[in-house]
């Protein structure tokens, strides 16, 4: 089957998935959660004020109509306005996406490349001192809370040494650069531990395969064997792992953004959760579901590029 | 006398394990001549594959280690040269094919790519187009139909026999002096097995390389080899030319192996009798008996074999015929 037909067919799967996601969002926010009108107006509001607000937010409509509204919003990407800032949500997402990507994209690219390089290195020296040391530091690093890295980084490198901005953000290239350096470094440090451990296992699985022995018997050097023969075989698993992370790049880094006051989607989502801004939470949930499906289709297509044994159908 | 290509003397290979150091290959010596095939026969664990990998210096280290001996290729000791020089010999002057054609090729590169890689490495003066043409030529040589098309296919699109042909094409790409074949037909159907052996024989006649045929199948030895070394527990227990070995086996182990080849009555085509077997098991390398390693399975073992006389030593009993046994069978 043609790759494009496959992509088209898989894209159609988005429809039932979004219907399901909408249903879950609806049940969680509109049926089980406390009355948003009460949260927004506080406990001293009169019944009349509450009724007016409910009518304004469309909460007085029958459940089924409310569900359809969510579905409609999901397919048109018109999520209405935020309850707290009254801004159009679509505009908010557009504005937040760029600052988010300026942090997550460099962080993701750097951490992935560095992790693959380290993994190849330690797989080459498997069982030796350097391998054991790297694995030790990965586990130790993973055992420390991400908050510790953020707070220590801000206190020591930004406040004490003054190397970086403590927090804040400026729009536009290259003005944002001083603000993203520390968050990106912390992102890389946070990712390297789990990434290296995963990639190392994948690569070690390949190093003992028969084709590696064949490659050696042809007279190939170890570098060539690692980077050409082993890496391409390991790529299948690495791609899955890496691409599954991509939706989160778009959604922003929740903690990093709010600690460093970066006006990205992560901080926006966290604020929305804190202020029970349901339309924003809803929009971000639908967006992440769609992003997830799109990137998993992309993963499948990339498999066929890396592994000739994979056929799409 | 044909040119002597390889001279292995007193090769000792040890492996470090959790239960201590084991000697997988113990004082093994043999020669390989141009245009001739040496068979190395033995059960699993007898050290034949380790011997082969030692020649290529492909013993994984750690845990393995070549602890002694010399491997002289055209007068140069391969164990002394730097690894870079060894790499320019591997796949170029000495090539190897393996038992598992299903997994020995890299699944994510085309057959052509994997053959061309050998030319790229050892004949870097060739252009890209030349490499491709030579790869097609090699596939044609090993009898793969429509090689121009096959060259763009991946290993999973080929059958086991075809893959082994590709392995042979790859190993012979640079016309090596020596081809080491480590159980090349064990994983294949009997009919394909015969085809592959015939192909190797034919290519040996054309290219004149010396072959080391490692196998546990005496049928393969009878069909392809000129000389044979029988290995048991890391030692060569008997070595002779094929005719002598099959006609006058001296070591009880060799005799047992030969007797356990199925034979058929030539007139009726029916199996003659119940197949004799060698009783017992190969002793563990961790726990070798004092004296002769074969004593527990040997019908003619005496106190001499079990006692403190040490191991029997490989000794010449006729010209070109060596055996390590206290009680050889005699002519």
Coordinates of C-alpha atoms in Angstrom, one line a residue:
Chain A
X1 CA 0.0 0.0 0.0
X2 CA 1.0 3.5 -0.8
X3 CA 2.4 5.6 2.1
X4 CA 0.0 8.5 1.3
X5 CA -3.1 6.2 1.5
X6 CA -1.8 5.0 4.8
X7 CA -1.4 8.5 6.1
X8 CA -4.8 9.5 4.9
X9 CA -6.4 6.4 6.5
X10 CA -4.6 6.9 9.8
X11 CA -5.5 10.6 9.8
X12 CA -9.2 9.6 9.7
X13 CA -8.7 7.8 13.0
X14 CA -8.3 11.3 14.5
X15 CA -12.1 11.7 14.3
X16 CA -13.2 8.9 16.7
X17 CA -10.2 9.7 19.0
X18 CA -11.3 13.3 19.3
X19 CA -14.9 12.3 20.0
X20 CA -13.7 10.1 22.8
X21 CA -11.3 12.8 24.2
X22 CA -14.2 15.3 24.1
X23 CA -16.4 12.9 26.0
X24 CA -13.8 12.4 28.7
X25 CA -13.2 16.2 29.0
X26 CA -16.9 16.8 29.1
X27 CA -17.5 14.2 31.8
X28 CA -14.5 15.4 33.9
X29 CA -15.2 19.2 33.7
X30 CA -18.9 19.6 33.2
X31 CA -20.4 16.6 35.1
X32 CA -18.0 15.8 38.0
X33 CA -16.2 19.1 38.7
X34 CA -17.7 21.7 41.0
X35 CA -19.8 24.4 39.5
X36 CA -17.5 26.8 37.7
X37 CA -19.8 29.7 38.2
X38 CA -19.4 29.3 42.0
X39 CA -15.6 29.1 41.7
X40 CA -15.5 32.2 39.5
X41 CA -17.9 34.4 41.6
X42 CA -17.0 33.2 45.0
X43 CA -19.3 32.1 47.8
X44 CA -20.9 35.4 48.4
X45 CA -22.5 35.6 44.9
X46 CA -26.3 35.8 44.6
X47 CA -28.3 33.1 42.9
X48 CA -29.2 35.5 40.2
X49 CA -25.6 36.4 39.4
X50 CA -24.7 32.8 39.2
X51 CA -27.6 32.0 36.9
X52 CA -26.5 34.9 34.6
X53 CA -22.9 33.7 34.5
X54 CA -24.0 30.1 33.8
X55 CA -26.1 31.4 30.9
X56 CA -23.2 33.4 29.6
X57 CA -20.8 30.4 29.7
X58 CA -23.4 28.1 28.2
X59 CA -23.6 26.0 31.3
X60 CA -27.4 26.1 31.4
X61 CA -27.8 24.2 28.2
X62 CA -28.7 20.5 28.2
X63 CA -25.7 18.2 28.7
X64 CA -25.9 16.8 25.2
X65 CA -25.7 20.3 23.6
X66 CA -22.8 21.2 25.8
X67 CA -21.0 18.0 24.6
X68 CA -21.7 18.9 21.0
X69 CA -20.3 22.4 21.6
X70 CA -17.0 20.9 22.8
X71 CA -16.9 18.6 19.8
X72 CA -17.6 21.5 17.5
X73 CA -14.9 23.6 19.1
X74 CA -12.4 20.7 18.8
X75 CA -12.9 20.3 15.1
X76 CA -12.9 24.0 14.3
X77 CA -10.1 24.9 16.7
X78 CA -12.4 27.7 17.9
X79 CA -12.3 27.2 21.6
X80 CA -14.0 30.4 22.5
X81 CA -12.5 32.8 25.1
X82 CA -10.6 32.2 28.3
X83 CA -12.8 32.6 31.3
X84 CA -10.1 34.5 33.2
X85 CA -8.4 36.7 30.7
X86 CA -11.3 36.9 28.2
X87 CA -8.8 36.6 25.4
X88 CA -9.5 34.3 22.4
X89 CA -7.9 31.0 23.2
X90 CA -6.7 30.4 19.6
X91 CA -4.8 33.7 19.9
X92 CA -3.4 32.7 23.3
X93 CA -2.1 29.4 21.9
X94 CA -0.6 31.2 18.9
X95 CA 1.2 33.7 21.2
X96 CA 2.4 31.0 23.6
X97 CA 3.7 28.6 21.1
X98 CA 6.8 30.6 20.1
X99 CA 8.2 31.2 23.6
X100 CA 7.5 27.5 24.4
X101 CA 9.3 26.3 21.3
X102 CA 12.3 28.6 21.9
X103 CA 12.9 26.6 25.2
X104 CA 11.7 23.1 24.3
X105 CA 13.1 22.7 20.8
X106 CA 16.8 23.5 21.5
X107 CA 16.5 21.6 24.8
X108 CA 15.0 18.6 23.0
X109 CA 17.5 18.6 20.1
X110 CA 20.5 19.1 22.3
X111 CA 19.5 16.4 24.8
X112 CA 18.7 13.9 22.1
X113 CA 22.0 14.4 20.2
X114 CA 24.1 14.4 23.4
X115 CA 22.3 11.3 24.7
X116 CA 22.8 9.3 21.5
X117 CA 26.5 10.3 21.4
X118 CA 27.0 9.3 25.1
X119 CA 25.1 6.1 24.6
X120 CA 27.2 5.0 21.6
X121 CA 30.3 5.8 23.6
X122 CA 29.4 3.8 26.7
X123 CA 28.0 1.0 24.6
X124 CA 31.5 0.9 22.9
X125 CA 33.2 0.8 26.3
X126 CA 30.5 -1.6 27.8
X127 CA 31.4 -3.0 31.2
X128 CA 34.4 -0.7 31.5
X129 CA 34.9 2.0 34.1
X130 CA 33.5 4.8 32.0
X131 CA 30.3 2.8 31.2
X132 CA 29.7 2.1 34.9
X133 CA 30.4 5.7 35.9
X134 CA 27.9 7.1 33.3
X135 CA 25.2 4.7 34.3
X136 CA 25.8 5.7 38.0
X137 CA 25.5 9.4 37.2
X138 CA 22.4 8.8 35.1
X139 CA 20.6 7.0 37.9
X140 CA 21.8 9.6 40.5
X141 CA 20.7 12.4 38.3
X142 CA 17.3 10.9 37.8
X143 CA 16.9 10.4 41.5
X144 CA 17.0 14.2 42.2
X145 CA 13.8 16.1 41.8
X146 CA 13.5 18.4 38.8
X147 CA 12.6 21.2 41.2
X148 CA 16.0 20.9 42.9
X149 CA 17.8 21.5 39.5
X150 CA 15.6 24.5 38.8
X151 CA 16.0 26.1 42.2
X152 CA 19.7 25.4 42.5
X153 CA 20.3 26.7 38.9
X154 CA 18.4 29.9 39.6
X155 CA 20.0 30.5 43.0
X156 CA 23.6 29.6 42.1
X157 CA 24.2 30.2 38.5
X158 CA 21.7 33.1 38.0
X159 CA 21.7 34.8 41.4
X160 CA 25.1 34.1 43.0
X161 CA 27.2 34.0 39.9
X162 CA 25.0 36.2 37.7
X163 CA 25.8 34.2 34.6
X164 CA 22.2 34.0 33.4
X165 CA 18.8 35.8 33.8
X166 CA 16.9 34.5 36.8
X167 CA 13.6 34.6 35.0
X168 CA 11.7 36.6 32.4
X169 CA 11.4 36.7 28.7
X170 CA 11.7 39.0 25.8
X171 CA 10.0 38.5 22.4
X172 CA 11.9 38.2 19.2
X173 CA 15.3 36.9 18.1
X174 CA 17.9 37.3 19.5
X175 CA 16.5 39.0 22.5
X176 CA 15.1 35.8 24.1
X177 CA 18.4 34.0 24.1
X178 CA 19.8 35.2 27.5
X179 CA 16.5 34.1 29.0
X180 CA 16.4 30.6 27.6
X181 CA 20.0 29.4 28.3
X182 CA 19.5 28.3 31.8
X183 CA 16.1 26.6 31.2
X184 CA 17.6 24.8 28.2
X185 CA 20.6 23.6 30.2
X186 CA 18.3 22.3 32.9
X187 CA 16.1 20.6 30.3
X188 CA 19.1 18.8 28.9
X189 CA 20.4 17.7 32.3
X190 CA 16.9 16.4 33.2
X191 CA 16.6 14.5 29.9
X192 CA 20.1 13.0 29.7
X193 CA 19.6 10.5 32.6
X194 CA 16.6 8.6 31.3
X195 CA 17.6 9.1 27.6
X196 CA 21.1 7.6 28.0
X197 CA 19.8 4.7 30.0
X198 CA 17.2 3.9 27.4
X199 CA 19.5 4.4 24.3
X200 CA 22.3 2.5 25.9
X201 CA 20.1 -0.6 26.4
X202 CA 18.9 -0.4 22.8
X203 CA 22.4 -0.1 21.5
X204 CA 23.7 -2.9 23.7
X205 CA 21.0 -5.1 22.3
X206 CA 22.4 -4.5 18.8
X207 CA 26.2 -4.7 19.7
X208 CA 25.9 -8.5 20.3
X209 CA 24.1 -9.3 17.0
X210 CA 25.7 -11.5 14.4
X211 CA 25.8 -8.8 11.8
X212 CA 28.2 -6.9 14.0
X213 CA 30.6 -9.8 14.0
X214 CA 30.2 -10.0 10.2
X215 CA 31.0 -6.4 9.9
X216 CA 34.2 -6.9 12.0
X217 CA 35.2 -9.9 9.9
X218 CA 35.0 -7.6 6.8
X219 CA 37.7 -5.5 8.4
X220 CA 35.5 -2.5 9.3
X221 CA 36.7 -0.3 12.2
X222 CA 34.7 0.0 15.4
X223 CA 33.6 3.6 14.7
X224 CA 32.2 2.7 11.4
X225 CA 30.4 -0.3 12.8
X226 CA 28.9 1.7 15.7
X227 CA 27.8 4.7 13.6
X228 CA 26.7 2.9 10.5
X229 CA 25.6 -0.6 11.3
X230 CA 24.6 -0.4 14.9
X231 CA 23.1 3.0 15.0
X232 CA 20.8 2.4 12.0
X233 CA 19.5 -0.8 13.6
X234 CA 19.0 1.0 16.9
X235 CA 17.2 3.9 15.2
X236 CA 13.9 2.0 15.0
X237 CA 13.5 2.0 18.8
X238 CA 15.2 5.4 19.3
X239 CA 12.7 7.0 16.8
X240 CA 9.7 5.7 18.7
X241 CA 11.1 7.0 22.0
X242 CA 12.0 10.4 20.6
X243 CA 8.9 11.1 18.6
X244 CA 6.6 10.2 21.4
X245 CA 8.2 13.2 23.2
X246 CA 7.5 15.7 20.4
X247 CA 3.8 16.5 21.4
X248 CA 5.1 17.7 24.7
X249 CA 7.4 20.1 23.0
X250 CA 4.4 21.9 21.6
X251 CA 2.6 21.8 24.9
X252 CA 5.6 23.5 26.5
X253 CA 7.5 22.7 29.6
X254 CA 5.0 23.1 32.5
X255 CA 7.5 23.6 35.4
X256 CA 10.4 25.2 33.6
X257 CA 8.1 27.9 32.0
X258 CA 6.4 28.8 35.2
X259 CA 9.6 29.0 37.3
X260 CA 11.4 31.0 34.7
X261 CA 8.3 33.2 33.9
X262 CA 8.4 32.3 30.2
X263 CA 5.0 33.2 28.7
X264 CA 4.7 29.8 26.9
X265 CA 2.0 27.2 26.6
X266 CA 3.2 25.3 29.6
X267 CA 2.9 28.3 31.9
X268 CA -0.5 29.1 30.3
X269 CA -1.8 25.6 31.0
X270 CA -0.5 25.7 34.6
X271 CA -2.3 29.1 35.2
X272 CA -5.4 27.8 33.6
X273 CA -5.4 24.8 35.9
X274 CA -4.9 27.0 38.9
X275 CA -7.7 29.3 38.0
X276 CA -10.1 26.6 36.8
X277 CA -10.1 28.2 33.3
X278 CA -11.9 25.2 31.7
X279 CA -11.9 26.3 28.1
X280 CA -8.2 26.7 28.1
X281 CA -7.6 23.4 29.7
X282 CA -10.0 21.8 27.3
X283 CA -8.2 23.4 24.3
X284 CA -4.8 22.2 25.5
X285 CA -6.1 18.6 26.1
X286 CA -7.6 18.4 22.6
X287 CA -4.5 19.9 21.1
X288 CA -2.3 17.3 22.9
X289 CA -4.5 14.4 21.7
X290 CA -4.3 15.6 18.1
X291 CA -0.6 16.2 18.3
X292 CA -0.1 12.7 19.8
X293 CA -1.9 11.1 16.9
X294 CA -0.1 13.1 14.3
X295 CA 3.3 12.2 15.7
X296 CA 2.5 8.6 16.0
X297 CA 1.6 8.5 12.3
X298 CA 4.9 10.2 11.6
X299 CA 6.6 7.5 13.7
X300 CA 5.1 4.8 11.5
X301 CA 6.2 6.5 8.3
X302 CA 9.7 7.0 9.6
X303 CA 9.9 3.3 10.5
X304 CA 9.7 2.5 6.8
X305 CA 12.6 4.8 6.1
X306 CA 14.8 3.2 8.7
X307 CA 13.8 -0.4 8.6
X308 CA 13.1 -2.0 5.1
X309 CA 11.3 -4.9 6.8
X310 CA 8.4 -2.6 7.9
X311 CA 5.5 -2.3 5.4
X312 CA 2.6 0.0 6.1
X313 CA -0.9 -1.4 5.6
Chain B
X1 CA 53.6 -29.1 -2.5
X2 CA 51.2 -26.2 -2.5
X3 CA 52.1 -22.9 -0.9
X4 CA 51.7 -22.8 2.9
X5 CA 49.4 -19.9 3.7
X6 CA 48.7 -20.3 7.4
X7 CA 50.7 -21.9 10.1
X8 CA 49.0 -22.2 13.5
X9 CA 51.3 -23.3 16.3
X10 CA 50.5 -24.1 19.9
X11 CA 47.4 -21.8 20.0
X12 CA 46.0 -21.4 23.5
X13 CA 42.8 -19.4 24.0
X14 CA 41.3 -18.9 27.5
X15 CA 38.1 -17.4 28.7
X16 CA 37.5 -15.6 31.9
X17 CA 34.2 -16.8 33.4
X18 CA 32.4 -16.4 36.8
X19 CA 33.6 -19.9 37.6
X20 CA 37.2 -19.2 36.8
X21 CA 39.5 -19.4 33.8
X22 CA 38.7 -22.0 31.2
X23 CA 41.0 -23.1 28.3
X24 CA 38.8 -23.3 25.3
X25 CA 41.6 -24.1 22.9
X26 CA 44.7 -25.9 24.1
X27 CA 47.9 -26.1 22.1
X28 CA 46.3 -26.4 18.7
X29 CA 48.6 -26.5 15.7
X30 CA 47.7 -26.9 12.0
X31 CA 48.6 -25.7 8.5
X32 CA 46.5 -24.4 5.6
X33 CA 47.7 -24.7 2.1
X34 CA 46.7 -22.8 -1.1
X35 CA 43.9 -24.6 -3.0
X36 CA 43.4 -27.1 -0.1
X37 CA 40.7 -27.5 2.4
X38 CA 41.3 -28.3 6.0
X39 CA 38.4 -29.6 8.0
X40 CA 38.1 -29.0 11.7
X41 CA 35.6 -31.4 13.2
X42 CA 34.2 -31.6 16.7
X43 CA 31.1 -31.4 18.9
X44 CA 29.7 -28.2 20.2
X45 CA 32.1 -26.7 22.6
X46 CA 35.1 -28.5 21.3
X47 CA 36.8 -25.2 20.5
X48 CA 36.6 -25.2 16.7
X49 CA 34.7 -21.9 16.3
X50 CA 37.0 -20.3 18.9
X51 CA 40.0 -21.5 16.9
X52 CA 38.5 -19.9 13.7
X53 CA 37.7 -16.6 15.4
X54 CA 41.2 -16.5 16.9
X55 CA 42.7 -16.5 13.4
X56 CA 40.6 -13.4 12.6
X57 CA 41.4 -12.0 16.1
X58 CA 37.7 -11.7 16.7
X59 CA 37.6 -13.4 20.1
X60 CA 35.6 -11.0 22.3
X61 CA 38.1 -9.6 24.8
X62 CA 37.1 -9.6 27.6
X63 CA 36.2 -12.4 28.4
X64 CA 38.3 -14.2 25.8
X65 CA 42.1 -14.0 25.4
X66 CA 44.6 -15.6 23.2
X67 CA 47.1 -16.8 25.8
X68 CA 49.8 -18.3 23.7
X69 CA 51.0 -19.6 20.4
X70 CA 51.5 -18.1 17.0
X71 CA 49.3 -17.7 13.9
X72 CA 51.6 -17.1 10.9
X73 CA 49.9 -15.9 7.8
X74 CA 52.5 -16.0 4.9
X75 CA 55.2 -15.9 7.5
X76 CA 53.8 -13.0 9.5
X77 CA 52.5 -13.6 13.0
X78 CA 49.0 -12.2 13.1
X79 CA 49.1 -12.1 16.9
X80 CA 51.9 -9.5 16.8
X81 CA 50.7 -7.0 14.3
X82 CA 48.7 -3.8 15.3
X83 CA 44.9 -4.0 15.1
X84 CA 44.8 -1.6 12.2
X85 CA 47.0 -3.9 10.1
X86 CA 44.8 -6.8 11.2
X87 CA 41.7 -4.9 9.9
X88 CA 43.3 -4.6 6.5
X89 CA 43.7 -8.3 6.4
X90 CA 40.2 -9.2 7.6
X91 CA 37.8 -9.5 4.7
X92 CA 40.7 -8.8 2.3
X93 CA 43.3 -11.6 2.7
X94 CA 41.4 -13.8 5.2
X95 CA 37.6 -13.8 5.0
X96 CA 35.0 -15.6 7.0
X97 CA 31.5 -16.9 6.6
X98 CA 29.3 -17.9 9.5
X99 CA 26.7 -20.4 10.5
X100 CA 23.6 -18.2 10.6
X101 CA 22.9 -16.7 7.2
X102 CA 19.6 -15.4 8.6
X103 CA 21.2 -13.1 11.1
X104 CA 24.8 -12.6 9.8
X105 CA 23.7 -9.9 7.3
X106 CA 22.7 -6.5 8.5
X107 CA 18.9 -6.3 8.0
X108 CA 18.7 -2.6 7.3
X109 CA 21.2 -2.3 4.4
X110 CA 20.8 -3.7 0.9
X111 CA 22.8 -6.7 -0.2
X112 CA 24.6 -4.5 -2.7
X113 CA 25.6 -2.0 -0.1
X114 CA 27.0 -4.7 2.2
X115 CA 29.1 -6.2 -0.6
X116 CA 30.3 -2.8 -1.9
X117 CA 31.4 -1.9 1.6
X118 CA 34.2 -4.5 1.3
X119 CA 35.4 -2.9 -1.9
X120 CA 35.2 0.6 -0.4
X121 CA 37.3 -0.6 2.5
X122 CA 40.0 -2.7 0.8
X123 CA 40.0 -1.4 -2.8
X124 CA 39.4 2.3 -2.2
X125 CA 40.7 3.2 -5.7
X126 CA 37.5 1.8 -7.2
X127 CA 34.8 4.3 -8.3
X128 CA 31.3 4.0 -7.1
X129 CA 30.1 2.6 -10.4
X130 CA 33.0 0.1 -10.4
X131 CA 32.1 -1.0 -6.9
X132 CA 28.5 -1.7 -8.0
X133 CA 29.6 -3.6 -11.1
X134 CA 32.0 -5.7 -9.1
X135 CA 29.2 -6.4 -6.5
X136 CA 26.9 -7.6 -9.4
X137 CA 29.8 -9.7 -10.7
X138 CA 30.3 -11.3 -7.3
X139 CA 26.5 -12.1 -7.0
X140 CA 26.7 -13.6 -10.5
X141 CA 29.7 -15.7 -9.5
X142 CA 27.9 -17.3 -6.5
X143 CA 25.0 -18.1 -8.8
X144 CA 22.3 -15.6 -7.8
X145 CA 19.9 -15.1 -10.6
X146 CA 19.2 -11.6 -11.9
X147 CA 22.0 -10.0 -9.7
X148 CA 21.3 -6.5 -11.1
X149 CA 17.9 -6.6 -9.3
X150 CA 19.0 -8.6 -6.3
X151 CA 21.6 -6.0 -5.4
X152 CA 19.0 -3.6 -4.4
X153 CA 17.2 -6.0 -2.2
X154 CA 17.4 -6.4 1.6
X155 CA 18.4 -9.6 3.3
X156 CA 14.8 -10.4 4.5
X157 CA 13.8 -10.6 0.8
X158 CA 16.2 -13.6 0.3
X159 CA 16.0 -17.2 1.3
X160 CA 18.5 -18.8 3.7
X161 CA 20.5 -20.4 0.9
X162 CA 20.5 -17.1 -1.1
X163 CA 21.7 -15.2 2.0
X164 CA 24.6 -17.7 2.5
X165 CA 25.5 -17.1 -1.2
X166 CA 25.5 -13.4 -0.5
X167 CA 27.8 -14.0 2.5
X168 CA 30.1 -16.1 0.3
X169 CA 30.1 -13.3 -2.4
X170 CA 30.9 -10.8 0.3
X171 CA 33.7 -12.9 1.8
X172 CA 35.3 -13.6 -1.6
X173 CA 34.9 -10.1 -2.9
X174 CA 38.6 -9.3 -2.5
X175 CA 39.8 -12.8 -3.5
X176 CA 41.2 -13.7 -0.1
X177 CA 44.0 -16.2 0.3
X178 CA 42.1 -18.0 3.0
X179 CA 38.3 -18.5 3.6
X180 CA 37.2 -19.6 7.0
X181 CA 33.8 -21.2 6.8
X182 CA 32.3 -21.7 10.3
X183 CA 29.6 -24.3 9.8
X184 CA 28.4 -22.7 6.6
X185 CA 25.7 -25.2 5.9
X186 CA 24.4 -26.2 9.3
X187 CA 21.4 -23.9 9.2
X188 CA 20.4 -24.9 5.6
X189 CA 18.3 -27.6 4.1
X190 CA 20.1 -30.7 2.9
X191 CA 19.6 -29.9 -0.8
X192 CA 20.8 -26.3 -0.4
X193 CA 23.7 -27.6 1.7
X194 CA 24.9 -29.7 -1.2
X195 CA 24.6 -26.7 -3.5
X196 CA 26.6 -24.4 -1.2
X197 CA 29.3 -26.9 -0.7
X198 CA 29.6 -27.5 -4.5
X199 CA 29.7 -23.7 -5.0
X200 CA 32.5 -23.4 -2.5
X201 CA 34.5 -26.2 -4.2
X202 CA 34.0 -24.6 -7.6
X203 CA 35.1 -21.2 -6.4
X204 CA 38.1 -22.7 -4.7
X205 CA 39.2 -24.2 -8.0
X206 CA 38.7 -20.8 -9.7
X207 CA 40.3 -18.6 -7.1
X208 CA 42.7 -21.0 -5.5
X209 CA 42.1 -20.0 -1.9
X210 CA 42.8 -22.2 1.1
X211 CA 39.6 -23.1 3.0
X212 CA 39.2 -23.9 6.7
X213 CA 35.9 -25.8 6.9
X214 CA 34.6 -26.0 10.4
X215 CA 31.8 -28.5 10.9
X216 CA 30.4 -31.1 13.1
X217 CA 29.3 -33.1 10.1
X218 CA 31.7 -35.8 8.9
X219 CA 29.7 -36.1 5.7
X220 CA 30.6 -32.5 4.9
X221 CA 34.3 -33.3 5.6
X222 CA 34.3 -36.4 3.4
X223 CA 32.8 -34.3 0.6
X224 CA 34.9 -31.2 0.7
X225 CA 38.2 -31.6 2.7
X226 CA 41.7 -32.6 1.9
X227 CA 42.9 -32.8 5.5
X228 CA 41.1 -33.1 8.7
X229 CA 41.7 -32.2 12.4
X230 CA 39.4 -33.7 14.9
X231 CA 38.9 -31.6 18.0
X232 CA 37.8 -32.7 21.5
X233 CA 37.7 -30.5 24.6
X234 CA 39.9 -27.8 23.0
X235 CA 42.6 -30.3 21.8
X236 CA 43.3 -31.7 18.4
X237 CA 43.0 -35.5 19.1
X238 CA 43.7 -36.7 15.6
X239 CA 44.8 -35.2 12.3
X240 CA 45.4 -36.8 8.9
X241 CA 44.4 -36.5 5.3
X242 CA 40.8 -37.4 4.6
X243 CA 41.4 -40.9 3.1
X244 CA 43.6 -42.0 6.0
X245 CA 41.3 -40.6 8.6
X246 CA 38.2 -42.4 7.2
X247 CA 40.1 -45.5 6.3
X248 CA 42.3 -45.9 9.4
X249 CA 41.0 -43.8 12.3
X250 CA 43.3 -44.2 15.2
X251 CA 41.6 -42.3 18.0
X252 CA 38.6 -44.1 19.5
X253 CA 36.7 -40.7 19.3
X254 CA 37.3 -40.4 15.6
X255 CA 36.3 -44.0 15.1
X256 CA 33.1 -43.4 17.0
X257 CA 32.3 -40.4 15.0
X258 CA 32.8 -42.3 11.7
X259 CA 30.7 -45.2 12.9
X260 CA 27.9 -42.9 13.8
X261 CA 27.5 -41.7 10.2
X262 CA 24.3 -43.3 8.9
X263 CA 25.1 -45.9 6.2
X264 CA 22.8 -47.6 3.7
X265 CA 23.0 -51.0 2.0
X266 CA 24.1 -50.2 -1.5
X267 CA 21.8 -52.8 -3.1
X268 CA 18.6 -52.4 -1.1
X269 CA 19.0 -48.8 0.0
X270 CA 17.8 -49.8 3.5
X271 CA 19.5 -48.8 6.7
X272 CA 21.7 -51.6 7.8
X273 CA 21.5 -51.6 11.5
X274 CA 20.9 -49.5 14.6
X275 CA 23.3 -46.6 14.5
X276 CA 26.1 -46.8 17.0
X277 CA 26.6 -43.8 19.2
X278 CA 29.3 -42.5 21.5
X279 CA 28.1 -43.1 25.0
X280 CA 28.2 -40.3 27.6
X281 CA 28.7 -36.6 27.4
X282 CA 31.5 -34.2 26.7
X283 CA 33.1 -33.3 30.1
X284 CA 32.7 -29.8 31.3
X285 CA 35.7 -27.6 30.6
X286 CA 35.5 -26.6 34.2
X287 CA 35.9 -30.1 35.4
X288 CA 38.2 -32.0 33.0
X289 CA 39.3 -35.4 34.2
X290 CA 42.9 -36.2 35.1
X291 CA 44.7 -37.9 32.2
X292 CA 42.8 -38.3 28.9
X293 CA 39.8 -36.1 28.3
X294 CA 38.0 -38.9 26.5
X295 CA 38.5 -41.6 29.2
X296 CA 34.9 -41.7 30.5
X297 CA 33.4 -42.4 27.0
X298 CA 36.2 -44.6 25.7
X299 CA 35.7 -48.4 25.5
X300 CA 39.4 -49.1 25.5
X301 CA 40.4 -46.8 28.4
X302 CA 42.9 -48.3 30.8
X303 CA 44.4 -47.2 34.1
X304 CA 47.1 -45.5 32.0
X305 CA 44.5 -43.2 30.6
X306 CA 43.0 -42.4 34.0
X307 CA 46.2 -42.2 35.9
X308 CA 48.8 -39.7 36.5
X309 CA 50.5 -40.0 33.2
X310 CA 49.1 -36.7 32.2
X311 CA 47.3 -36.0 29.0
X312 CA 48.2 -38.1 25.9
X313 CA 50.4 -36.0 23.5
X314 CA 49.7 -35.6 19.8
X315 CA 52.3 -37.9 18.2
X316 CA 53.0 -38.9 14.6
X317 CA 52.2 -42.6 14.0
X318 CA 52.6 -42.5 10.3
X319 CA 53.6 -39.8 7.8
X320 CA 51.1 -36.9 8.1
X321 CA 49.0 -38.8 10.6
X322 CA 49.0 -37.7 14.2
X323 CA 47.0 -38.9 17.1
X324 CA 46.9 -38.3 20.8
X325 CA 45.9 -41.6 22.4
X326 CA 47.6 -44.0 24.8
X327 CA 46.0 -46.9 22.9
X328 CA 45.7 -46.0 19.2
X329 CA 43.6 -48.5 17.2
X330 CA 46.6 -49.5 15.0
X331 CA 46.4 -50.4 11.4

